[in-house]
């Protein structure tokens, strides 16, 4: 990441111009060539700094008012294999292995699910249980009650990578 | 819900992203069998109406060299508002949710430097006199932000 990469991300993290040649537009505001902007984006995608350039839906606005953080206690030797399978379910948006806090928090797999109703969400949890079969020793689901703060990942203006 | 079939198709398709090309929306419009101008107008409308939070690059905090972790607190009911105010006052705190559980406050900590995570944790613990548990991700099993519409 150098100064130009940083500049490009700062100018676009709030949104890409929705015009037919968006990278040309970004290049104009920065004062470099469109080829340069596209080359840098391509590189940042390859490096994984940018996951993708995409539509980020607002779940809540789309009717997905319920989100449940489901947590599962799986044997250490099986969590990776099962995690991949749970993570590939289309209603699971994030799926991570995280540390346990014993004795009161035995869960090592977190899977976030989004649904339009409680019934839909219960159905989703059942599907996860089917995948885990007899391997799950304990589980829980933490429903969202209220959004207390909502800020996505933003790069600070003054941030320095050098 | 205020979106029609065409909007639905657009969102479904564009959740997986555009290619880095001179005219990236042209092939998408062709694929969806709509006019490129209409695609762009509708996309702007979806952003303006808040159906999309935005259209742009999705950044990966860890690849950017920063620290990111999930954190949780168990906050007594009668102190909830006070503690929320303290926690939210830190710019390092991103999303923060109240959840239906003994561990009732869950937030994301994002820092420029991975070492700063522990510092913010200790600051919040000191100011609230409550434990802040950190749940850093040890492994990521595919991120699938794609809503089925």
JSON list of N, CA, C and O in Angstrom, two decimals, chain A residues 54-73:
[
{"chain": "A", "resi": 54, "resn": "UNK", "atom": "N", "xyz": [-18.41, -3.88, -4.81]},
{"chain": "A", "resi": 54, "resn": "UNK", "atom": "CA", "xyz": [-19.73, -4.50, -4.92]},
{"chain": "A", "resi": 54, "resn": "UNK", "atom": "C", "xyz": [-20.81, -3.69, -4.23]},
{"chain": "A", "resi": 54, "resn": "UNK", "atom": "O", "xyz": [-20.54, -2.71, -3.52]},
{"chain": "A", "resi": 55, "resn": "UNK", "atom": "N", "xyz": [-22.04, -4.13, -4.45]},
{"chain": "A", "resi": 55, "resn": "UNK", "atom": "CA", "xyz": [-23.19, -3.57, -3.75]},
{"chain": "A", "resi": 55, "resn": "UNK", "atom": "C", "xyz": [-23.21, -4.12, -2.33]},
{"chain": "A", "resi": 55, "resn": "UNK", "atom": "O", "xyz": [-23.12, -5.33, -2.13]},
{"chain": "A", "resi": 56, "resn": "UNK", "atom": "N", "xyz": [-23.28, -3.23, -1.35]},
{"chain": "A", "resi": 56, "resn": "UNK", "atom": "CA", "xyz": [-23.34, -3.65, 0.04]},
{"chain": "A", "resi": 56, "resn": "UNK", "atom": "C", "xyz": [-24.78, -3.41, 0.52]},
{"chain": "A", "resi": 56, "resn": "UNK", "atom": "O", "xyz": [-25.18, -2.27, 0.76]},
{"chain": "A", "resi": 57, "resn": "UNK", "atom": "N", "xyz": [-25.57, -4.48, 0.61]},
{"chain": "A", "resi": 57, "resn": "UNK", "atom": "CA", "xyz": [-26.98, -4.29, 0.96]},
{"chain": "A", "resi": 57, "resn": "UNK", "atom": "C", "xyz": [-27.17, -3.94, 2.43]},
{"chain": "A", "resi": 57, "resn": "UNK", "atom": "O", "xyz": [-26.37, -4.34, 3.28]},
{"chain": "A", "resi": 58, "resn": "UNK", "atom": "N", "xyz": [-28.21, -3.18, 2.68]},
{"chain": "A", "resi": 58, "resn": "UNK", "atom": "CA", "xyz": [-28.61, -2.90, 4.05]},
{"chain": "A", "resi": 58, "resn": "UNK", "atom": "C", "xyz": [-29.63, -3.98, 4.42]},
{"chain": "A", "resi": 58, "resn": "UNK", "atom": "O", "xyz": [-30.78, -3.91, 4.00]},
{"chain": "A", "resi": 59, "resn": "UNK", "atom": "N", "xyz": [-29.20, -4.96, 5.19]},
{"chain": "A", "resi": 59, "resn": "UNK", "atom": "CA", "xyz": [-30.07, -6.10, 5.52]},
{"chain": "A", "resi": 59, "resn": "UNK", "atom": "C", "xyz": [-31.41, -5.64, 6.06]},
{"chain": "A", "resi": 59, "resn": "UNK", "atom": "O", "xyz": [-32.45, -6.14, 5.69]},
{"chain": "A", "resi": 60, "resn": "UNK", "atom": "N", "xyz": [-31.35, -4.68, 6.95]},
{"chain": "A", "resi": 60, "resn": "UNK", "atom": "CA", "xyz": [-32.55, -4.23, 7.64]},
{"chain": "A", "resi": 60, "resn": "UNK", "atom": "C", "xyz": [-33.57, -3.66, 6.66]},
{"chain": "A", "resi": 60, "resn": "UNK", "atom": "O", "xyz": [-34.74, -4.01, 6.68]},
{"chain": "A", "resi": 61, "resn": "UNK", "atom": "N", "xyz": [-33.10, -2.81, 5.74]},
{"chain": "A", "resi": 61, "resn": "UNK", "atom": "CA", "xyz": [-33.97, -2.21, 4.74]},
{"chain": "A", "resi": 61, "resn": "UNK", "atom": "C", "xyz": [-34.58, -3.26, 3.81]},
{"chain": "A", "resi": 61, "resn": "UNK", "atom": "O", "xyz": [-35.65, -3.05, 3.25]},
{"chain": "A", "resi": 62, "resn": "UNK", "atom": "N", "xyz": [-33.89, -4.35, 3.62]},
{"chain": "A", "resi": 62, "resn": "UNK", "atom": "CA", "xyz": [-34.38, -5.38, 2.71]},
{"chain": "A", "resi": 62, "resn": "UNK", "atom": "C", "xyz": [-35.31, -6.37, 3.42]},
{"chain": "A", "resi": 62, "resn": "UNK", "atom": "O", "xyz": [-35.69, -7.39, 2.86]},
{"chain": "A", "resi": 63, "resn": "UNK", "atom": "N", "xyz": [-35.66, -6.05, 4.65]},
{"chain": "A", "resi": 63, "resn": "UNK", "atom": "CA", "xyz": [-36.64, -6.88, 5.35]},
{"chain": "A", "resi": 63, "resn": "UNK", "atom": "C", "xyz": [-36.02, -7.91, 6.28]},
{"chain": "A", "resi": 63, "resn": "UNK", "atom": "O", "xyz": [-36.72, -8.61, 7.00]},
{"chain": "A", "resi": 64, "resn": "UNK", "atom": "N", "xyz": [-34.69, -8.02, 6.25]},
{"chain": "A", "resi": 64, "resn": "UNK", "atom": "CA", "xyz": [-34.02, -8.97, 7.14]},
{"chain": "A", "resi": 64, "resn": "UNK", "atom": "C", "xyz": [-33.80, -8.30, 8.49]},
{"chain": "A", "resi": 64, "resn": "UNK", "atom": "O", "xyz": [-32.72, -7.84, 8.81]},
{"chain": "A", "resi": 65, "resn": "UNK", "atom": "N", "xyz": [-34.87, -8.23, 9.26]},
{"chain": "A", "resi": 65, "resn": "UNK", "atom": "CA", "xyz": [-34.83, -7.44, 10.51]},
{"chain": "A", "resi": 65, "resn": "UNK", "atom": "C", "xyz": [-34.22, -8.21, 11.66]},
{"chain": "A", "resi": 65, "resn": "UNK", "atom": "O", "xyz": [-33.89, -7.64, 12.68]},
{"chain": "A", "resi": 66, "resn": "UNK", "atom": "N", "xyz": [-34.13, -9.53, 11.52]},
{"chain": "A", "resi": 66, "resn": "UNK", "atom": "CA", "xyz": [-33.62, -10.35, 12.62]},
{"chain": "A", "resi": 66, "resn": "UNK", "atom": "C", "xyz": [-32.21, -10.81, 12.29]},
{"chain": "A", "resi": 66, "resn": "UNK", "atom": "O", "xyz": [-31.97, -11.34, 11.21]},
{"chain": "A", "resi": 67, "resn": "UNK", "atom": "N", "xyz": [-31.29, -10.61, 13.23]},
{"chain": "A", "resi": 67, "resn": "UNK", "atom": "CA", "xyz": [-30.02, -11.30, 13.04]},
{"chain": "A", "resi": 67, "resn": "UNK", "atom": "C", "xyz": [-29.68, -12.07, 14.30]},
{"chain": "A", "resi": 67, "resn": "UNK", "atom": "O", "xyz": [-29.93, -11.62, 15.41]},
{"chain": "A", "resi": 68, "resn": "UNK", "atom": "N", "xyz": [-29.22, -13.26, 14.08]},
{"chain": "A", "resi": 68, "resn": "UNK", "atom": "CA", "xyz": [-28.89, -14.12, 15.20]},
{"chain": "A", "resi": 68, "resn": "UNK", "atom": "C", "xyz": [-27.43, -14.52, 15.10]},
{"chain": "A", "resi": 68, "resn": "UNK", "atom": "O", "xyz": [-26.95, -14.93, 14.05]},
{"chain": "A", "resi": 69, "resn": "UNK", "atom": "N", "xyz": [-26.71, -14.36, 16.22]},
{"chain": "A", "resi": 69, "resn": "UNK", "atom": "CA", "xyz": [-25.34, -14.84, 16.25]},
{"chain": "A", "resi": 69, "resn": "UNK", "atom": "C", "xyz": [-25.43, -16.24, 16.87]},
{"chain": "A", "resi": 69, "resn": "UNK", "atom": "O", "xyz": [-25.68, -16.37, 18.07]},
{"chain": "A", "resi": 70, "resn": "UNK", "atom": "N", "xyz": [-25.29, -17.26, 16.05]},
{"chain": "A", "resi": 70, "resn": "UNK", "atom": "CA", "xyz": [-25.37, -18.61, 16.58]},
{"chain": "A", "resi": 70, "resn": "UNK", "atom": "C", "xyz": [-23.96, -19.07, 16.94]},
{"chain": "A", "resi": 70, "resn": "UNK", "atom": "O", "xyz": [-23.01, -18.79, 16.23]},
{"chain": "A", "resi": 71, "resn": "UNK", "atom": "N", "xyz": [-23.86, -19.74, 18.10]},
{"chain": "A", "resi": 71, "resn": "UNK", "atom": "CA", "xyz": [-22.53, -20.15, 18.59]},
{"chain": "A", "resi": 71, "resn": "UNK", "atom": "C", "xyz": [-22.58, -21.63, 18.94]},
{"chain": "A", "resi": 71, "resn": "UNK", "atom": "O", "xyz": [-23.58, -22.12, 19.50]},
{"chain": "A", "resi": 72, "resn": "UNK", "atom": "N", "xyz": [-21.53, -22.35, 18.60]},
{"chain": "A", "resi": 72, "resn": "UNK", "atom": "CA", "xyz": [-21.54, -23.82, 18.65]},
{"chain": "A", "resi": 72, "resn": "UNK", "atom": "C", "xyz": [-20.25, -24.33, 19.28]},
{"chain": "A", "resi": 72, "resn": "UNK", "atom": "O", "xyz": [-19.17, -23.82, 19.01]},
{"chain": "A", "resi": 73, "resn": "UNK", "atom": "N", "xyz": [-20.40, -25.35, 20.11]},
{"chain": "A", "resi": 73, "resn": "UNK", "atom": "CA", "xyz": [-19.23, -25.99, 20.73]},
{"chain": "A", "resi": 73, "resn": "UNK", "atom": "C", "xyz": [-18.95, -27.28, 19.96]},
{"chain": "A", "resi": 73, "resn": "UNK", "atom": "O", "xyz": [-19.68, -28.26, 20.07]}
]
